[in-house]
Coordinates of C-alpha atoms and ligand atoms in Angstrom, one line a residue:
Chain A
M1 CA 0.0 0.0 0.0
T2 CA 2.6 2.5 0.9
D3 CA 5.8 0.6 0.2
N4 CA 7.2 2.3 -2.8
F5 CA 6.7 5.6 -1.0
Y6 CA 10.1 5.2 0.5
N7 CA 11.6 5.7 -3.0
E8 CA 15.3 6.0 -3.8
I9 CA 15.3 9.8 -3.7
L10 CA 13.8 9.9 -0.2
I11 CA 16.1 7.1 1.1
D12 CA 19.2 8.8 -0.4
H13 CA 18.4 12.2 1.2
N14 CA 17.8 10.4 4.5
L15 CA 20.9 8.4 4.5
H16 CA 23.2 11.1 3.0
P17 CA 21.7 14.5 3.8
L18 CA 23.8 17.2 2.3
H19 CA 22.5 20.0 4.5
L20 CA 22.5 18.3 8.0
H21 CA 25.1 20.3 9.8
E22 CA 25.6 23.4 12.0
L23 CA 25.8 26.8 10.3
P24 CA 27.7 29.2 12.6
C25 CA 27.5 32.1 10.1
A26 CA 23.6 31.8 9.9
T27 CA 21.8 35.1 9.8
C28 CA 18.6 33.6 11.0
S29 CA 17.4 30.3 12.6
N30 CA 14.1 28.8 13.7
E31 CA 12.9 25.7 15.5
G32 CA 10.1 23.4 14.6
I33 CA 8.6 20.6 16.7
N34 CA 6.4 17.7 15.6
P35 CA 4.2 17.1 18.6
S36 CA 3.1 13.6 17.5
C37 CA 6.6 12.2 17.9
G38 CA 8.5 14.9 19.8
D39 CA 11.0 15.4 16.9
Q40 CA 12.7 18.7 16.8
L41 CA 14.4 20.4 14.0
S42 CA 16.3 23.6 13.6
L43 CA 16.7 25.5 10.4
H44 CA 19.5 27.9 9.7
L45 CA 19.9 30.3 6.8
V46 CA 22.2 32.9 5.5
I47 CA 20.2 35.6 3.7
D48 CA 22.5 38.0 1.8
K49 CA 21.2 40.9 -0.3
D50 CA 17.8 39.2 -0.7
I51 CA 19.2 35.8 -1.7
I52 CA 19.3 32.7 0.4
T53 CA 23.0 31.9 0.0
Q54 CA 23.4 29.1 2.5
G55 CA 21.2 26.8 4.5
S56 CA 21.4 23.9 6.9
F57 CA 19.3 21.9 9.4
T58 CA 20.1 20.2 12.7
G59 CA 18.1 17.8 14.9
V60 CA 16.7 14.3 14.7
G61 CA 13.7 13.1 12.8
C62 CA 12.2 10.3 10.7
A63 CA 13.2 9.7 7.1
V64 CA 10.3 11.7 5.8
S65 CA 11.1 14.8 7.8
Q66 CA 14.8 14.6 7.2
A67 CA 14.6 13.9 3.5
S68 CA 11.9 16.5 3.0
T69 CA 14.0 19.2 4.7
D70 CA 17.2 18.3 2.9
I71 CA 15.4 18.4 -0.5
M72 CA 13.8 21.7 0.5
L73 CA 17.2 23.2 1.2
D74 CA 18.5 22.0 -2.2
L75 CA 15.6 23.8 -3.8
I76 CA 15.7 27.1 -2.0
I77 CA 19.4 27.8 -1.7
G78 CA 20.2 30.5 -4.4
K79 CA 16.6 31.8 -4.5
T80 CA 15.0 34.9 -3.0
P81 CA 13.0 34.6 0.2
Q82 CA 9.9 35.5 -1.8
R83 CA 10.5 32.6 -4.3
A84 CA 11.1 30.3 -1.3
M85 CA 7.8 31.3 0.2
E86 CA 6.1 30.5 -3.1
L87 CA 7.7 27.1 -3.2
C88 CA 6.5 26.5 0.4
Q89 CA 3.0 27.2 -0.8
L90 CA 3.4 24.9 -3.7
F91 CA 4.7 22.1 -1.5
S92 CA 1.6 22.5 0.8
K93 CA -0.6 22.3 -2.2
M94 CA 1.1 19.1 -3.3
I95 CA 0.7 17.6 0.2
S96 CA -3.0 18.4 0.2
G97 CA -3.3 16.8 -3.2
E98 CA -4.3 19.9 -5.2
I99 CA -1.2 20.5 -7.3
T100 CA -1.2 20.7 -11.2
E101 CA 1.4 18.9 -13.3
A102 CA 3.1 22.2 -14.3
E103 CA 3.4 23.3 -10.6
L104 CA 4.8 19.9 -9.7
E105 CA 7.7 20.5 -12.1
E106 CA 8.6 23.6 -10.2
L107 CA 9.1 21.5 -7.1
E108 CA 11.8 19.4 -8.8
E109 CA 13.0 16.6 -6.5
A110 CA 10.4 17.5 -3.8
G111 CA 7.9 15.9 -6.1
A112 CA 9.2 12.6 -4.8
L113 CA 7.2 13.3 -1.7
Q114 CA 3.9 13.6 -3.6
N115 CA 2.5 10.3 -2.2
I116 CA 2.6 11.7 1.3
S117 CA -0.7 13.3 0.4
K118 CA -2.2 9.8 0.7
M119 CA -0.8 9.2 4.2
P120 CA -2.4 11.6 6.7
A121 CA -0.3 10.2 9.5
R122 CA 2.9 11.4 7.8
V123 CA 1.9 14.8 6.6
K124 CA 3.2 16.5 9.8
C125 CA 6.6 14.8 9.2
A126 CA 6.8 16.0 5.6
M127 CA 5.7 19.5 6.5
L128 CA 8.0 20.0 9.5
G129 CA 10.9 21.6 7.6
W130 CA 8.7 23.6 5.3
N131 CA 6.5 25.0 8.1
T132 CA 9.6 26.0 10.0
L133 CA 10.9 27.7 6.9
K134 CA 7.6 29.5 6.4
K135 CA 7.7 30.9 9.9
L136 CA 11.4 31.9 9.5
L137 CA 10.8 33.7 6.3
A138 CA 7.6 35.4 7.5
E139 CA 9.7 36.9 10.3
S140 CA 12.6 37.9 8.2
I141 CA 11.0 39.2 5.0
Chain B
M1 CA -2.7 -22.9 20.1
N2 CA -6.1 -22.7 18.5
S3 CA -6.3 -19.0 17.8
K4 CA -9.1 -19.1 15.2
G5 CA -11.3 -19.8 18.1
Y6 CA -10.7 -16.3 19.5
K7 CA -10.2 -14.2 16.4
K8 CA -13.6 -15.3 15.1
D9 CA -15.1 -13.5 18.1
F10 CA -13.9 -10.2 16.7
P11 CA -15.7 -8.9 13.6
V12 CA -12.7 -6.7 12.6
Y13 CA -11.1 -9.9 11.4
Q14 CA -14.0 -10.6 9.1
K15 CA -13.6 -7.3 7.4
Y16 CA -9.8 -7.5 7.3
P17 CA -8.9 -11.2 7.4
D18 CA -5.2 -10.6 7.0
L19 CA -4.9 -7.8 9.6
V20 CA -2.0 -8.2 12.0
Y21 CA -3.1 -6.0 14.9
L22 CA -0.3 -5.5 17.4
D23 CA -1.4 -2.2 18.9
N24 CA -3.6 -3.5 21.7
A25 CA -2.0 -1.3 24.3
A26 CA -3.4 1.7 22.5
T27 CA -6.8 0.2 22.2
S28 CA -8.0 -3.4 21.8
Q29 CA -10.5 -4.7 19.2
R30 CA -14.1 -5.4 20.4
P31 CA -15.8 -8.8 20.2
Q32 CA -19.2 -9.1 18.6
L33 CA -20.7 -9.9 22.0
V34 CA -19.8 -6.5 23.3
I35 CA -21.1 -4.7 20.2
D36 CA -24.3 -6.7 20.5
A37 CA -24.8 -5.8 24.2
V38 CA -24.5 -2.1 23.4
N39 CA -26.9 -2.4 20.5
E40 CA -29.4 -4.3 22.6
Y41 CA -29.3 -1.8 25.3
Y42 CA -30.1 1.0 22.9
A43 CA -32.7 -1.0 21.1
N44 CA -34.5 -2.5 24.1
E45 CA -33.7 -0.7 27.3
N46 CA -32.9 2.9 26.4
A47 CA -34.2 5.8 28.6
N48 CA -32.6 8.4 30.8
P49 CA -31.6 6.4 33.9
F50 CA -32.4 7.6 37.4
R51 CA -34.7 10.4 36.2
G52 CA -37.8 8.8 34.9
I53 CA -40.7 7.6 37.1
Y54 CA -41.6 5.1 34.4
E55 CA -40.6 1.5 33.7
L56 CA -38.2 2.0 30.9
S57 CA -36.2 4.4 32.9
D58 CA -36.0 1.8 35.7
I59 CA -34.8 -0.8 33.2
S60 CA -32.1 1.5 32.0
T61 CA -31.1 2.3 35.6
K62 CA -30.9 -1.5 36.3
A63 CA -28.7 -2.1 33.3
Y64 CA -26.3 0.6 34.4
E65 CA -26.2 -0.5 38.0
N66 CA -25.7 -4.2 37.0
A67 CA -22.7 -3.1 35.0
R68 CA -21.4 -1.4 38.1
E69 CA -21.8 -4.6 40.1
T70 CA -19.9 -6.5 37.4
V71 CA -17.0 -4.1 37.6
R72 CA -17.0 -4.3 41.4
G73 CA -16.6 -8.1 41.2
F74 CA -14.0 -7.8 38.5
I75 CA -11.6 -5.8 40.6
G76 CA -12.6 -7.1 44.0
A77 CA -13.9 -3.8 45.5
K78 CA -15.9 -4.1 48.7
S79 CA -18.9 -2.0 47.6
I80 CA -20.5 -0.6 44.5
R81 CA -20.2 2.8 46.3
E82 CA -16.5 2.6 45.4
I83 CA -17.0 2.2 41.7
I84 CA -17.3 5.5 39.7
F85 CA -17.9 5.4 36.0
T86 CA -15.8 8.0 34.0
R87 CA -14.9 8.4 30.3
N88 CA -11.4 6.8 30.6
T89 CA -8.3 6.4 32.7
T90 CA -7.4 10.1 32.0
E91 CA -10.6 11.4 33.4
S92 CA -10.4 9.1 36.4
L93 CA -7.0 10.4 37.3
N94 CA -8.0 14.0 36.7
L95 CA -11.0 13.5 39.0
I96 CA -8.6 12.5 41.8
A97 CA -6.3 15.5 41.2
Y98 CA -9.2 18.0 41.1
T99 CA -11.0 16.7 44.2
Y100 CA -8.8 14.7 46.5
G101 CA -5.8 16.6 45.3
R102 CA -7.2 20.1 45.8
D103 CA -8.8 19.3 49.1
N104 CA -5.7 17.6 50.7
I105 CA -2.5 18.9 49.0
D106 CA -1.0 22.2 49.9
K107 CA 2.1 24.3 49.5
G108 CA 5.1 22.5 50.7
D109 CA 3.6 19.1 50.4
E110 CA 5.2 16.6 48.0
I111 CA 3.7 14.4 45.2
L112 CA 5.8 11.5 44.1
V113 CA 5.3 10.2 40.6
C114 CA 7.1 7.3 38.8
I115 CA 9.3 8.6 35.9
S116 CA 7.7 6.0 33.5
E117 CA 4.1 7.2 34.0
H118 CA 1.9 7.9 31.0
H119 CA 1.2 11.6 30.6
S120 CA -2.3 10.9 31.9
D121 CA -0.8 9.9 35.3
L122 CA 1.7 12.7 35.2
L123 CA 0.1 16.0 33.9
P124 CA -2.7 16.0 36.5
W125 CA -0.1 15.9 39.2
Q126 CA 2.2 18.4 37.5
R127 CA -0.7 20.8 37.2
L128 CA -1.8 20.2 40.8
A129 CA 1.7 21.0 42.0
H130 CA 1.7 24.2 39.9
N131 CA -1.6 25.3 41.3
T132 CA -1.0 24.5 44.9
G133 CA 2.7 25.1 45.3
A134 CA 3.3 21.5 46.1
V135 CA 6.6 19.9 45.0
L136 CA 6.5 17.3 42.2
K137 CA 9.1 14.6 42.6
Y138 CA 10.0 11.7 40.4
L139 CA 10.9 8.1 41.4
E140 CA 13.4 6.8 38.9
C141 CA 13.7 3.3 37.7
S142 CA 16.6 1.1 36.6
E143 CA 17.4 0.7 32.9
S144 CA 15.3 -2.4 32.8
G145 CA 12.3 -0.5 34.2
E146 CA 12.4 -1.7 37.8
Y147 CA 11.6 0.4 40.8
S148 CA 13.3 -0.6 44.0
V149 CA 11.7 -0.7 47.4
Q150 CA 14.8 1.0 48.8
D151 CA 14.5 3.9 46.3
L152 CA 10.9 4.4 47.2
K153 CA 11.8 4.5 50.9
N154 CA 14.5 7.0 50.2
A155 CA 12.2 9.2 48.1
L156 CA 9.4 9.3 50.7
T157 CA 9.5 12.2 53.2
P158 CA 7.1 13.2 56.0
H159 CA 5.6 15.6 53.4
T160 CA 4.8 13.1 50.7
R161 CA 1.0 13.1 50.4
L162 CA 0.5 11.1 47.3
F163 CA 2.3 8.5 45.2
A164 CA 1.3 7.7 41.6
I165 CA 2.3 4.5 39.9
A166 CA 1.1 2.3 37.0
Q167 CA 0.5 -1.3 37.8
V168 CA 2.0 -2.1 34.3
S169 CA 4.0 0.5 32.4
N170 CA 2.9 1.1 28.9
V171 CA 6.5 1.3 27.7
F172 CA 8.3 -1.4 29.7
G173 CA 5.4 -3.8 30.2
Q174 CA 6.9 -4.3 33.6
A175 CA 4.5 -5.2 36.5
N176 CA 5.3 -3.1 39.6
L177 CA 5.4 -4.4 43.1
I178 CA 2.2 -2.6 44.0
R179 CA 1.4 -4.3 47.3
E180 CA 4.9 -3.8 48.7
F181 CA 4.9 -0.2 47.6
T182 CA 1.5 0.5 49.0
D183 CA 2.4 -0.9 52.4
I184 CA 5.5 1.3 52.5
C185 CA 3.5 4.4 51.4
H186 CA 0.7 3.8 54.0
S187 CA 3.2 3.5 56.8
N188 CA 4.3 6.9 55.7
G189 CA 0.8 8.3 55.6
T190 CA 1.0 8.6 51.8
V191 CA -2.0 7.8 49.6
V192 CA -1.4 5.5 46.6
V193 CA -3.0 6.2 43.1
C194 CA -2.6 3.2 40.8
D195 CA -3.0 3.5 37.0
G196 CA -4.4 0.1 35.8
A197 CA -4.9 1.0 32.1
Q198 CA -2.3 -1.6 31.0
S199 CA -2.9 -4.3 33.6
V200 CA -6.7 -5.0 33.8
S201 CA -6.9 -6.9 30.5
H202 CA -3.8 -9.0 31.2
M203 CA -3.9 -10.2 34.8
P204 CA -6.5 -10.6 37.5
V205 CA -6.7 -7.5 39.7
D206 CA -8.0 -7.3 43.3
V207 CA -7.8 -3.8 44.7
K208 CA -8.0 -5.2 48.2
D209 CA -5.0 -7.3 47.7
L210 CA -3.1 -4.5 46.0
G211 CA -4.1 -2.3 48.9
V212 CA -4.3 0.8 46.7
D213 CA -6.4 3.9 47.6
F214 CA -7.4 4.7 44.0
F215 CA -7.3 2.6 40.9
A216 CA -8.1 3.9 37.4
F217 CA -8.7 2.1 34.1
S218 CA -10.3 2.4 30.6
G219 CA -12.9 0.1 29.0
H220 CA -11.5 0.5 25.5
K221 CA -8.2 -1.3 26.3
M222 CA -10.2 -4.3 27.6
Y223 CA -12.5 -5.1 24.7
A224 CA -15.2 -2.7 25.8
P225 CA -16.4 0.5 24.0
M226 CA -14.5 3.8 23.9
G227 CA -15.8 6.4 26.3
I228 CA -16.3 4.3 29.4
G229 CA -13.7 4.1 32.2
V230 CA -13.6 3.4 35.9
L231 CA -12.3 5.0 39.0
Y232 CA -12.1 2.9 42.1
G233 CA -11.6 4.7 45.3
R234 CA -11.6 3.6 48.9
E235 CA -15.1 4.5 50.3
D236 CA -13.8 6.5 53.3
L237 CA -11.7 8.7 51.0
L238 CA -14.5 9.2 48.4
E239 CA -16.9 10.0 51.1
K240 CA -14.9 13.0 52.2
M241 CA -14.0 14.3 48.8
S242 CA -15.6 17.3 47.1
P243 CA -17.6 16.5 43.9
F244 CA -15.7 16.8 40.6
L245 CA -18.3 18.1 38.1
Y246 CA -21.4 19.9 39.2
G247 CA -24.9 19.6 37.6
G248 CA -27.8 17.2 37.3
E249 CA -27.9 13.8 38.9
M250 CA -25.2 14.4 41.5
I251 CA -27.4 16.4 43.9
E252 CA -29.6 15.6 46.8
Y253 CA -31.3 19.0 47.2
V254 CA -30.7 22.4 45.6
T255 CA -31.7 25.9 46.7
R256 CA -30.9 29.3 45.2
E257 CA -27.8 29.6 47.3
N258 CA -26.8 26.0 48.1
A259 CA -26.9 22.3 47.4
T260 CA -26.3 19.1 49.1
Y261 CA -24.8 16.3 47.1
A262 CA -25.9 12.8 46.2
Q263 CA -24.6 9.6 47.9
L264 CA -21.7 7.7 46.5
P265 CA -21.0 6.9 43.7
H266 CA -23.5 9.3 42.1
K267 CA -21.8 12.3 43.7
F268 CA -19.1 11.9 41.1
E269 CA -21.3 11.1 38.1
A270 CA -22.8 14.5 37.1
G271 CA -25.1 14.7 34.1
T272 CA -26.6 11.9 32.0
V273 CA -24.2 8.9 32.2
N274 CA -22.9 6.6 29.5
V275 CA -25.2 3.6 30.1
G276 CA -24.4 2.0 26.7
G277 CA -20.7 2.1 27.5
A278 CA -21.2 0.7 31.0
V279 CA -23.3 -2.1 29.6
G280 CA -20.6 -2.8 27.0
L281 CA -18.0 -2.9 29.7
G282 CA -20.1 -5.3 31.7
A283 CA -20.3 -7.6 28.7
A284 CA -16.5 -7.3 28.1
I285 CA -15.9 -8.4 31.7
K286 CA -18.1 -11.4 31.3
Y287 CA -16.3 -12.2 28.0
I288 CA -12.9 -12.1 29.8
S289 CA -14.2 -14.2 32.7
G290 CA -15.6 -16.7 30.2
I291 CA -12.1 -17.2 28.7
G292 CA -10.3 -17.0 32.0
F293 CA -7.1 -15.2 33.0
D294 CA -5.3 -18.5 33.2
V295 CA -5.8 -18.9 29.5
I296 CA -5.2 -15.3 28.7
Q297 CA -2.0 -15.1 30.6
E298 CA -0.6 -18.3 29.2
R299 CA -1.4 -17.4 25.6
E300 CA 0.1 -13.9 26.0
R301 CA 3.1 -15.3 27.8
Q302 CA 3.9 -17.8 25.0
L303 CA 3.4 -15.1 22.2
T304 CA 5.6 -12.6 24.1
L305 CA 8.3 -15.3 24.6
M306 CA 8.2 -16.2 20.9
A307 CA 8.4 -12.6 19.7
F308 CA 11.1 -11.7 22.2
E309 CA 13.4 -14.6 21.3
K310 CA 13.1 -14.0 17.6
M311 CA 13.7 -10.2 18.1
Q312 CA 16.9 -10.9 20.0
E313 CA 18.3 -12.8 17.0
I314 CA 17.8 -9.8 14.7
P315 CA 20.8 -7.5 14.5
H316 CA 20.4 -3.8 15.3
I317 CA 17.3 -4.3 17.5
R318 CA 17.4 -3.0 21.0
I319 CA 14.6 -4.0 23.3
V320 CA 13.7 -1.4 25.9
G321 CA 13.2 -2.7 29.5
S322 CA 14.0 -6.0 31.0
P323 CA 16.1 -8.6 29.3
D324 CA 13.7 -11.2 30.8
P325 CA 10.7 -11.8 28.5
Q326 CA 8.6 -12.9 31.4
K327 CA 8.7 -9.4 32.7
H328 CA 7.0 -8.0 29.6
H329 CA 3.3 -8.1 30.1
G330 CA 1.8 -8.0 26.7
L331 CA 4.1 -5.5 25.1
I332 CA 7.6 -5.1 23.7
T333 CA 9.1 -1.7 23.1
F334 CA 12.1 -1.5 20.8
T335 CA 14.4 0.6 18.6
L336 CA 16.0 -0.4 15.3
E337 CA 19.4 1.3 14.8
G338 CA 19.4 3.8 12.0
V339 CA 15.7 3.8 11.4
H340 CA 13.4 6.3 13.1
P341 CA 10.4 4.6 14.8
H342 CA 7.9 6.4 12.6
D343 CA 9.6 4.8 9.6
V344 CA 9.6 1.5 11.3
G345 CA 5.8 1.9 11.8
A346 CA 5.3 3.0 8.2
V347 CA 7.1 -0.1 6.8
F348 CA 5.0 -2.3 9.1
D349 CA 1.9 -0.5 7.9
A350 CA 2.9 -1.2 4.3
D351 CA 2.8 -4.9 5.1
G352 CA -0.6 -4.6 6.9
I353 CA 0.8 -4.7 10.4
A354 CA -0.4 -2.2 13.0
I355 CA 2.1 -1.2 15.7
R356 CA 2.7 2.0 17.6
A357 CA 5.6 4.5 17.1
G358 CA 6.5 7.6 19.0
H359 CA 6.9 8.5 22.7
H360 CA 3.8 6.6 23.8
C361 CA 2.7 9.6 25.9
A362 CA 5.8 9.1 28.1
Q363 CA 8.1 11.9 27.1
P364 CA 9.8 12.3 30.5
L365 CA 10.7 8.6 30.5
H366 CA 12.1 8.9 27.0
Q367 CA 14.2 11.9 28.1
Y368 CA 15.4 9.9 31.1
L369 CA 16.3 6.9 29.0
K370 CA 17.9 9.3 26.4
I371 CA 15.9 7.8 23.5
Q372 CA 14.1 10.2 21.2
S373 CA 11.2 7.8 20.5
T374 CA 10.5 4.1 20.2
A375 CA 8.4 1.5 18.4
R376 CA 6.1 -0.8 20.4
M377 CA 4.2 -4.0 19.6
S378 CA 1.5 -5.0 22.0
L379 CA -0.5 -8.2 22.2
A380 CA -3.9 -9.5 23.2
F381 CA -4.9 -13.1 23.8
Y382 CA -6.6 -13.3 20.3
N383 CA -3.3 -12.7 18.6
D384 CA -1.6 -15.9 17.3
E385 CA 1.7 -17.3 16.2
K386 CA 1.1 -16.2 12.6
D387 CA 0.8 -12.6 13.8
I388 CA 4.2 -12.9 15.5
E389 CA 5.7 -14.6 12.4
S390 CA 4.5 -11.8 10.1
F391 CA 5.8 -9.2 12.6
I392 CA 9.2 -10.8 12.7
C393 CA 9.3 -11.3 9.0
T394 CA 8.7 -7.6 8.3
L395 CA 11.0 -6.5 11.1
K396 CA 13.9 -8.4 9.4
T397 CA 13.4 -6.5 6.2
I398 CA 13.1 -2.9 7.5
R399 CA 16.7 -1.8 7.5
R400 CA 17.2 -3.1 3.9
R401 CA 14.1 -1.4 2.8
M402 CA 15.4 1.9 4.3
G403 CA 18.6 1.7 2.3
Y404 CA 21.0 0.0 4.7
D405 CA 23.1 -3.1 4.2
R406 CA 22.3 -3.4 0.5
Ligands
PLP501 C1 -0.5 3.3 31.4 C2 -1.6 4.2 30.7 N1 -2.2 5.1 31.5 C3 -3.2 5.9 30.9 C4 -3.5 5.8 29.6 C5 -4.6 6.7 29.1 O1 -5.8 6.0 28.8 P1 -7.0 6.7 28.2 O2 -6.5 7.4 26.9 O3 -8.0 5.7 27.9 O4 -7.5 7.7 29.2 C6 -2.9 4.8 28.8 C7 -3.2 4.6 27.4 O5 -3.1 5.3 26.5 C8 -1.9 4.0 29.4 O6 -1.2 3.1 28.7

């Protein structure tokens, strides 16, 4: 039923996350908690002249939250905070199962998490990084 | 072990013949006989109990009070006046905190709570301490989940008013030495609150033998409907306690300024009660008695042993709690190295197996054990060897399916 949902993209980002590290030079950080499992995640960004130039995350979590956050950082580094915010909105749309094919393309690898929309129990895991990013950007834009 | 005999009592297995349900500690399944008893009550005996001066109301009252008597016998209470129906364990424990707690616990007093308590047997005391200025203290256990008599003696002080402990922990599955602990507490003038949510469906309970002052449990973890629970309290304590909720049914006489309250147990049952739930609980108790705790305990012991031994052979598994399978009453909590419990649970789900993952409403315990979260399989007597085989079979594949050891 949900087996192929742990696809290679998700597994790879979980086992080898590129952005799981501290970021001492971060200009802003924010923390997110998933109350259903107690997982905590911190997101760190460097925003320089209206571009997200660097980003990282720290904390523990399930494969879904870790991979989702790692993929998210891949996607938003190099973009403006406004564009990152739009991508957050698109990701939410995908998770609630309302996204169009064209919009899905914009999400690139994050599209690998599309099947989460059929797994209500894991939505909070997939959204953890993105919600944390949304709060962080709302405060710093 | 002829398991078909029991699974066929539970209609969920007709709808999902291949279901492997190993989340009984969260809630059990319900036998047809319980569902029928609730249906029959609503079809044939339904009216507002206690209120009506007509026959149907009397019939409803009798159905409710018969269920109370069945519960009394099930836990060995002296009197039906000691049996209060609530919604669940959580409400039963809150009732004690709001009434006994507020009446008897003051600034400077101490409340002692086991570190492995479920949030339901922890937050009411944490809140009470905040509100009264009492001090909340924790009794810590060994890594295998055991509480020692000596540690309890050391933790008690002349100010300890109340001690809260589960008969069986929902993380360790460990049965605590309630009788010994109760004797020690009583000689210190400390009242004992026992959370029986995880014990009543797995072992015979006699509140007189345990010696506890209060005992709480939920119907839904023992084959009865959701929304019905029980608080047992010693009559002399209940008698002196203030009511919990105020309203209809719990009064004797009301004037503009004042009210006198009903006799036990009605003093604590404000508003229209859950007769259907109580009837269902009565039916569940009769079902359990029909099977017998000797059978239930033997089946659960064998299944636990089988699961435990096979789990020990799987690399990267760490079992939480005692290394002795006999100490695990109906549940085994574990971690799988490198795989988050939520992912463990999701892979089981993909194979049609229901287990629990998370902190099991015991966050302070997980912090104490320095584990973020865990996975838990929990049994009932209707589970069978095939369920355990399926569980083990999937468990062996999880790390590979999550990208390890390929
Ligand atoms: C030990 C223990 N206490 C209390 C509870 C709370 O039970 P309920 O949710 O039925 O109030 C549970 C079950 O979740 C439990 O395992």
